[in-house]
Short mmCIF file of C-alpha atoms and ligand atoms in Angstrom, two decimals:
data_model
loop_
_atom_site.label_atom_id
_atom_site.label_comp_id
_atom_site.label_asym_id
_atom_site.label_seq_id
_atom_site.Cartn_x
_atom_site.Cartn_y
_atom_site.Cartn_z
CA MET A 298 32.71 -46.49 -69.30
CA PRO A 299 33.11 -48.12 -65.90
CA SER A 300 35.42 -46.39 -63.48
CA ARG A 301 38.80 -48.11 -63.63
CA ARG A 302 40.80 -46.84 -60.67
CA ALA A 303 42.55 -50.08 -59.79
CA LEU A 304 43.26 -52.77 -62.38
CA LEU A 305 44.50 -55.95 -60.69
CA TYR A 306 46.49 -58.56 -62.61
CA MET A 307 47.00 -62.14 -61.75
CA PRO A 308 48.52 -65.00 -63.74
CA GLY A 309 45.67 -66.61 -65.68
CA ASP A 310 46.80 -70.09 -64.69
CA ASN A 311 46.44 -69.27 -60.98
CA TRP A 312 42.90 -70.34 -59.97
CA LYS A 313 43.55 -69.47 -56.34
CA MET A 314 44.41 -65.85 -57.13
CA ILE A 315 41.48 -65.51 -59.52
CA THR A 316 39.03 -66.71 -56.87
CA LYS A 317 40.68 -64.40 -54.33
CA SER A 318 40.39 -61.41 -56.67
CA ILE A 319 36.58 -61.57 -56.79
CA THR A 320 36.44 -60.98 -53.02
CA LEU A 321 38.47 -57.75 -53.08
CA GLY A 322 36.00 -55.14 -54.37
CA VAL A 323 38.54 -54.13 -57.02
CA ASP A 324 37.43 -52.15 -60.08
CA CYS A 325 39.02 -54.44 -62.72
CA ILE A 326 40.26 -58.01 -62.60
CA CYS A 327 42.70 -58.73 -65.39
CA MET A 328 43.43 -62.42 -65.87
CA ASP A 329 46.73 -62.59 -67.68
CA MET A 330 47.98 -64.83 -70.45
CA GLU A 331 51.01 -62.65 -71.22
CA ASP A 332 54.10 -61.93 -69.15
CA GLY A 333 52.68 -63.11 -65.83
CA VAL A 334 52.42 -66.64 -67.24
CA ALA A 335 55.33 -68.98 -67.94
CA ILE A 336 55.76 -70.05 -71.57
CA ASN A 337 54.93 -73.66 -70.75
CA ARG A 338 51.71 -72.63 -68.96
CA LYS A 339 49.99 -70.60 -71.70
CA ALA A 340 47.49 -73.37 -72.53
CA GLU A 341 46.72 -73.86 -68.83
CA ALA A 342 46.09 -70.10 -68.47
CA ARG A 343 43.66 -70.07 -71.41
CA ALA A 344 41.68 -72.98 -69.97
CA THR A 345 41.66 -71.55 -66.44
CA ILE A 346 40.43 -68.13 -67.58
CA ALA A 347 37.71 -69.76 -69.70
CA LYS A 348 36.60 -71.73 -66.65
CA ALA A 349 36.61 -68.62 -64.44
CA LEU A 350 34.49 -66.69 -66.94
CA GLN A 351 31.96 -69.52 -67.00
CA GLU A 352 31.83 -70.41 -63.32
CA LEU A 353 32.66 -67.39 -61.16
CA ASP A 354 30.53 -64.40 -60.20
CA PHE A 355 32.75 -61.33 -60.56
CA GLY A 356 30.13 -59.09 -58.93
CA LYS A 357 30.77 -55.46 -59.74
CA SER A 358 34.37 -56.02 -60.78
CA GLU A 359 35.09 -55.77 -64.48
CA LYS A 360 36.40 -59.08 -65.85
CA LEU A 361 39.24 -58.65 -68.32
CA ALA A 362 41.54 -61.07 -70.10
CA ARG A 363 45.00 -60.01 -71.28
CA ILE A 364 46.19 -61.81 -74.41
CA ASN A 365 49.78 -62.08 -75.62
CA SER A 366 51.06 -59.35 -77.93
CA ILE A 367 50.17 -59.28 -81.60
CA GLY A 368 52.90 -61.19 -83.43
CA SER A 369 53.85 -63.35 -80.45
CA GLY A 370 52.23 -66.34 -82.15
CA TRP A 371 49.94 -66.92 -79.13
CA GLU A 372 47.46 -64.11 -79.62
CA LYS A 373 45.01 -65.98 -81.88
CA ASP A 374 44.62 -68.95 -79.56
CA ASP A 375 44.45 -66.62 -76.53
CA ILE A 376 41.58 -64.54 -77.85
CA ALA A 377 39.74 -67.58 -79.25
CA ALA A 378 39.91 -69.32 -75.87
CA VAL A 379 38.21 -66.53 -73.92
CA LEU A 380 35.83 -64.73 -76.30
CA PRO A 381 33.04 -67.39 -76.25
CA PHE A 382 32.59 -66.72 -72.51
CA HIS A 383 32.11 -62.96 -72.91
CA PRO A 384 34.76 -61.20 -70.85
CA ASP A 385 33.89 -57.52 -70.27
CA GLY A 386 37.02 -56.58 -72.16
CA ILE A 387 40.21 -57.74 -73.83
CA VAL A 388 43.55 -56.19 -72.89
CA ILE A 389 46.13 -56.19 -75.69
CA PRO A 390 49.70 -55.49 -74.58
CA LYS A 391 52.57 -53.78 -76.43
CA ILE A 392 50.46 -52.08 -79.10
CA GLU A 393 52.59 -50.25 -81.66
CA SER A 394 50.12 -49.44 -84.47
CA PRO A 395 46.38 -48.99 -84.99
CA ASP A 396 46.11 -52.01 -87.33
CA GLN A 397 46.96 -54.26 -84.36
CA ILE A 398 43.87 -52.90 -82.58
CA GLN A 399 41.89 -53.36 -85.78
CA TRP A 400 42.90 -57.04 -85.90
CA ALA A 401 41.43 -57.66 -82.45
CA SER A 402 38.46 -55.42 -83.10
CA GLU A 403 37.37 -57.49 -86.11
CA ILE A 404 37.68 -60.77 -84.23
CA ILE A 405 35.70 -59.39 -81.30
CA GLU A 406 32.99 -57.99 -83.53
CA ALA A 407 32.68 -61.32 -85.33
CA ALA A 408 32.14 -63.03 -81.96
CA GLU A 409 29.58 -60.41 -80.92
CA LEU A 410 27.64 -61.06 -84.14
CA LYS A 411 27.99 -64.83 -83.89
CA TYR A 412 26.66 -65.00 -80.33
CA GLY A 413 24.08 -62.23 -80.76
CA TRP A 414 25.76 -59.94 -78.24
CA ARG A 415 25.53 -56.18 -78.48
CA ILE A 416 28.26 -54.72 -80.71
CA ASN A 417 30.98 -53.16 -78.53
CA SER A 418 29.75 -55.05 -75.47
CA ILE A 419 33.31 -56.41 -75.21
CA ARG A 420 35.61 -53.45 -74.63
CA ILE A 421 39.22 -53.05 -75.78
CA LEU A 422 41.99 -51.76 -73.53
CA ILE A 423 45.56 -51.61 -74.82
CA GLY A 424 49.02 -51.50 -73.37
CA VAL A 425 51.38 -48.91 -74.83
CA GLU A 426 54.77 -49.73 -73.43
CA THR A 427 57.43 -49.54 -76.13
CA ALA A 428 59.29 -46.71 -77.85
CA LYS A 429 57.38 -47.34 -81.08
CA GLY A 430 54.07 -47.36 -79.24
CA ILE A 431 54.78 -43.97 -77.67
CA LEU A 432 55.87 -42.53 -81.03
CA ASN A 433 52.68 -43.77 -82.72
CA LEU A 434 50.31 -42.73 -79.92
CA LYS A 435 48.53 -40.16 -82.07
CA GLU A 436 47.29 -42.77 -84.55
CA ILE A 437 46.84 -45.51 -81.93
CA ALA A 438 44.72 -43.45 -79.53
CA ALA A 439 42.36 -42.36 -82.32
CA HIS A 440 41.11 -45.92 -82.90
CA PRO A 441 37.32 -45.73 -82.39
CA ARG A 442 37.05 -49.04 -80.53
CA LEU A 443 39.31 -48.08 -77.61
CA ASP A 444 38.35 -47.49 -74.00
CA ALA A 445 41.67 -47.05 -72.23
CA ILE A 446 45.42 -46.97 -72.62
CA ILE A 447 47.54 -48.70 -70.04
CA PHE A 448 51.13 -47.51 -69.73
CA GLY A 449 53.61 -50.25 -68.90
CA GLY A 450 56.58 -48.66 -67.14
CA GLU A 451 58.84 -51.70 -66.87
CA ASP A 452 58.40 -52.70 -70.50
CA PHE A 453 58.94 -49.12 -71.62
CA ALA A 454 62.15 -48.81 -69.58
CA ALA A 455 63.38 -52.05 -71.16
CA SER A 456 62.43 -50.77 -74.61
CA VAL A 457 64.49 -47.56 -74.35
CA GLY A 458 67.25 -48.82 -72.06
CA ALA A 459 66.23 -46.63 -69.12
CA THR A 460 67.16 -47.46 -65.54
CA ARG A 461 64.09 -47.55 -63.29
CA THR A 462 64.25 -45.36 -60.21
CA LYS A 463 61.87 -44.89 -57.32
CA ASP A 464 60.60 -41.48 -58.41
CA ALA A 465 60.24 -42.75 -62.01
CA VAL A 466 61.66 -39.55 -63.49
CA GLU A 467 62.89 -41.63 -66.47
CA LEU A 468 59.25 -42.38 -67.39
CA ILE A 469 57.80 -38.89 -67.15
CA TYR A 470 57.81 -38.05 -70.87
CA ALA A 471 56.08 -41.28 -71.87
CA ARG A 472 53.58 -41.10 -69.01
CA GLN A 473 52.59 -37.59 -69.99
CA ALA A 474 52.41 -38.58 -73.66
CA VAL A 475 49.90 -41.28 -72.73
CA VAL A 476 47.82 -38.89 -70.61
CA VAL A 477 47.72 -36.33 -73.44
CA ALA A 478 46.75 -38.91 -76.08
CA CYS A 479 43.99 -40.23 -73.82
CA ALA A 480 42.62 -36.79 -72.97
CA ALA A 481 42.52 -35.85 -76.68
CA ASN A 482 40.44 -38.95 -77.45
CA ASP A 483 38.32 -39.20 -74.30
CA LEU A 484 40.03 -42.40 -73.12
CA GLN A 485 40.97 -43.54 -69.66
CA ALA A 486 44.70 -43.47 -68.86
CA ILE A 487 46.00 -46.19 -66.57
CA ASP A 488 49.37 -45.72 -64.88
CA ILE A 489 52.39 -47.94 -64.08
CA VAL A 490 52.60 -50.82 -61.59
CA THR A 491 54.39 -50.25 -58.29
CA ILE A 492 56.27 -53.54 -58.27
CA ASP A 493 57.54 -53.17 -54.69
CA PHE A 494 54.17 -54.37 -53.37
CA LYS A 495 55.29 -54.41 -49.74
CA ASP A 496 55.99 -50.66 -49.73
CA ILE A 497 52.51 -49.16 -49.34
CA GLU A 498 53.85 -45.67 -48.67
CA ALA A 499 55.73 -45.70 -51.99
CA LEU A 500 52.53 -46.93 -53.66
CA ARG A 501 50.54 -44.08 -52.14
CA VAL A 502 53.06 -41.45 -53.28
CA GLU A 503 53.28 -42.89 -56.79
CA SER A 504 49.48 -43.20 -57.07
CA GLU A 505 48.88 -39.63 -55.97
CA PHE A 506 51.50 -38.39 -58.41
CA GLY A 507 49.89 -40.39 -61.22
CA ALA A 508 46.48 -38.92 -60.36
CA ARG A 509 48.01 -35.42 -60.42
CA LEU A 510 49.46 -36.10 -63.88
CA GLY A 511 45.93 -36.85 -65.11
CA PHE A 512 45.81 -40.65 -65.00
CA SER A 513 42.39 -42.06 -64.12
CA GLY A 514 43.70 -45.29 -62.61
CA LYS A 515 46.65 -47.56 -61.95
CA GLN A 516 47.69 -51.17 -62.55
CA ILE A 517 48.24 -53.28 -59.46
CA ILE A 518 49.56 -56.76 -58.74
CA HIS A 519 48.68 -57.49 -55.12
CA PRO A 520 45.54 -57.35 -52.92
CA ALA A 521 47.24 -54.93 -50.50
CA GLN A 522 47.43 -52.38 -53.33
CA VAL A 523 43.66 -52.18 -53.97
CA GLU A 524 42.61 -49.76 -51.27
CA PRO A 525 45.47 -47.23 -51.49
CA VAL A 526 45.04 -46.99 -55.27
CA GLN A 527 41.26 -46.63 -55.14
CA THR A 528 41.66 -43.87 -52.57
CA ALA A 529 44.31 -42.00 -54.56
CA PHE A 530 42.17 -42.04 -57.72
CA THR A 531 38.97 -40.88 -55.99
CA PRO A 532 38.79 -37.13 -55.33
CA ASN A 533 38.60 -36.64 -51.57
CA GLU A 534 35.95 -34.56 -49.78
CA GLU A 535 38.20 -31.53 -49.58
CA ALA A 536 38.92 -31.62 -53.33
CA ILE A 537 35.20 -32.02 -54.09
CA ALA A 538 34.21 -29.17 -51.75
CA ASN A 539 36.86 -26.93 -53.33
CA ALA A 540 35.70 -27.79 -56.83
CA LYS A 541 32.06 -27.10 -55.92
CA ARG A 542 33.02 -23.73 -54.51
CA ILE A 543 34.94 -22.80 -57.66
CA VAL A 544 32.04 -23.76 -59.92
CA GLU A 545 29.48 -21.89 -57.78
CA THR A 546 31.49 -18.70 -57.39
CA PHE A 547 32.34 -18.78 -61.09
CA GLU A 548 28.69 -18.91 -62.07
CA ALA A 549 27.94 -15.97 -59.79
CA SER A 550 30.84 -13.95 -61.16
CA GLN A 551 29.79 -14.68 -64.75
CA LYS A 552 26.36 -13.22 -63.97
CA GLU A 553 28.07 -10.13 -62.62
CA GLY A 554 29.98 -9.88 -65.91
CA ARG A 555 33.41 -10.90 -64.61
CA GLY A 556 35.40 -13.64 -66.41
CA ALA A 557 38.24 -13.69 -63.90
CA TYR A 558 37.90 -13.05 -60.18
CA SER A 559 39.70 -13.76 -56.94
CA LEU A 560 38.92 -16.53 -54.46
CA ASP A 561 41.03 -16.97 -51.31
CA GLY A 562 43.70 -14.77 -52.87
CA LYS A 563 43.91 -16.84 -56.07
CA MET A 564 42.83 -15.96 -59.58
CA ILE A 565 39.98 -18.09 -60.90
CA ASP A 566 39.02 -18.18 -64.57
CA MET A 567 37.78 -20.66 -67.15
CA PRO A 568 40.60 -23.29 -67.11
CA LEU A 569 40.33 -23.67 -63.34
CA VAL A 570 36.59 -24.09 -63.63
CA LYS A 571 36.99 -26.78 -66.30
CA ASN A 572 39.39 -28.62 -64.03
CA ALA A 573 36.98 -28.28 -61.10
CA ARG A 574 34.20 -29.77 -63.24
CA LYS A 575 36.47 -32.74 -64.04
CA VAL A 576 37.07 -33.31 -60.34
CA LEU A 577 33.32 -33.28 -59.71
CA GLU A 578 32.71 -35.65 -62.59
CA ARG A 579 35.24 -38.13 -61.19
CA GLY A 580 34.00 -37.70 -57.65
CA LEU A 581 30.39 -38.37 -58.54
CA LYS A 582 31.00 -41.50 -60.63
CA PRO A 583 29.96 -44.78 -59.03
CA ALA A 584 32.83 -46.43 -57.19
CA ILE A 585 32.78 -49.48 -59.41
CA ARG A 586 30.54 -50.37 -62.29
CA ASN A 587 26.92 -51.11 -61.57
N1 LIG B 981 45.54 -61.38 -57.30
C1 LIG B 981 44.79 -62.07 -56.42
N2 LIG B 981 45.28 -62.58 -55.27
C2 LIG B 981 46.59 -62.40 -55.03
C3 LIG B 981 47.43 -61.69 -55.92
C4 LIG B 981 46.86 -61.17 -57.10
N3 LIG B 981 47.59 -60.49 -57.99
N4 LIG B 981 48.68 -61.65 -55.41
C5 LIG B 981 48.64 -62.31 -54.24
N5 LIG B 981 47.39 -62.78 -54.00
C6 LIG B 981 46.92 -63.53 -52.84
C7 LIG B 981 47.77 -64.73 -52.54
O1 LIG B 981 47.30 -65.85 -53.25
C8 LIG B 981 47.57 -64.87 -51.06
O2 LIG B 981 46.30 -65.46 -50.84
P1 LIG B 981 45.95 -66.24 -49.48
O3 LIG B 981 46.19 -65.28 -48.36
O4 LIG B 981 44.50 -66.61 -49.65
O5 LIG B 981 46.88 -67.41 -49.46
C9 LIG B 981 47.48 -63.43 -50.57
O6 LIG B 981 47.05 -62.67 -51.72
C10 LIG B 981 48.77 -62.87 -50.06
O7 LIG B 981 49.78 -63.00 -51.04
P2 LIG B 981 51.34 -62.86 -50.71
O8 LIG B 981 51.82 -64.10 -50.02
O9 LIG B 981 51.56 -61.57 -50.04
O10 LIG B 981 51.98 -62.75 -52.15
P3 LIG B 981 52.67 -63.92 -52.97
O11 LIG B 981 54.09 -64.04 -52.49
O12 LIG B 981 51.81 -65.13 -52.95
O13 LIG B 981 52.67 -63.33 -54.43
C11 LIG B 981 53.34 -62.04 -56.32
C12 LIG B 981 53.43 -62.20 -54.80
C13 LIG B 981 53.98 -60.76 -56.74
C14 LIG B 981 54.04 -63.23 -56.99
C15 LIG B 981 51.84 -62.07 -56.69
O14 LIG B 981 51.24 -61.00 -56.00
C16 LIG B 981 51.50 -62.02 -58.16
O15 LIG B 981 51.66 -62.99 -58.87
N6 LIG B 981 50.98 -60.87 -58.65
C17 LIG B 981 50.54 -60.71 -60.01
C18 LIG B 981 51.71 -60.68 -60.97
C19 LIG B 981 51.27 -60.50 -62.39
O16 LIG B 981 50.17 -60.83 -62.78
N7 LIG B 981 52.17 -59.93 -63.24
C20 LIG B 981 51.87 -59.65 -64.61
C21 LIG B 981 51.24 -58.32 -64.80
S1 LIG B 981 52.29 -56.96 -64.39
MG1 LIG B 982 54.09 -55.54 -69.66
#
């Protein structure tokens, strides 16, 4: 799986933003047909994304297309418009049951067979952002075709009637539910958008908190958000050095027959070592796909 620290959206009918996005060194570029696009511009978005997939060089950025939700009435035309040009992945919003993923999975596989592409060469990422979606996470996250779950904070707040606040305390249960479901199924977990795109300090705080919760990346909506989010979701040198030290001292202490030992006045045992290995794994991954 490519590293997906920052997933940048732009309205699929906005050619200027799409061409800008390929200059930003962002991990994922998600060209939207859903809520970022006005109802009378859906057809324009489909055509513009198809053109971008054919004509633009996305470099190392992953090229994704977000279709409208299953049942919206637009989803079939959305997916049909972009699949022939082989996006790296399809993003399906507002998933509430595994059969909705299955629907897309079968259409994608049919395209892969038709064009002679490798099976699973087009990845599936889903949005879980409604009360029903959170309740059904156990079944949803087990779908074998999935790569990542994206948690939509604004949609979720609307779905349960929560009032959004700056520290997002009203989202904590659902965010953690997504992280747990992803960890149990070896999926990436992608956190909420910071919609106040001018407030970079708030973005930094929210990104670091999301990374601490266990998210592997975050959705973004503006070029200024790329760098702070990539930084927050990359373990820094200090974290990597700490993790290395834990792993090394643990191995030595195992040889000496001690399961738990003390390092800098703190108890170290297996769970801390597992966590340290995760930090190293994230730290050593290539910055963006290669
Ligand atoms: N992707 C690529 N480029 C973007 C961008 C994005 N998401 N958002 C802004 N830009 C570009 C602008 O085109 C502008 O380019 P220029 O300097 O070459 O003219 C530059 O970045 C600065 O933009 P700015 O003027 O600060 O923002 P704006 O007022 O034009 O747009 C938003 C603000 C919020 C409307 C815009 O960022 C946006 O549409 N974001 C995506 C929203 C979306 O997709 N929502 C659905 C998913 S949650
Ligand atoms: Mg949404």
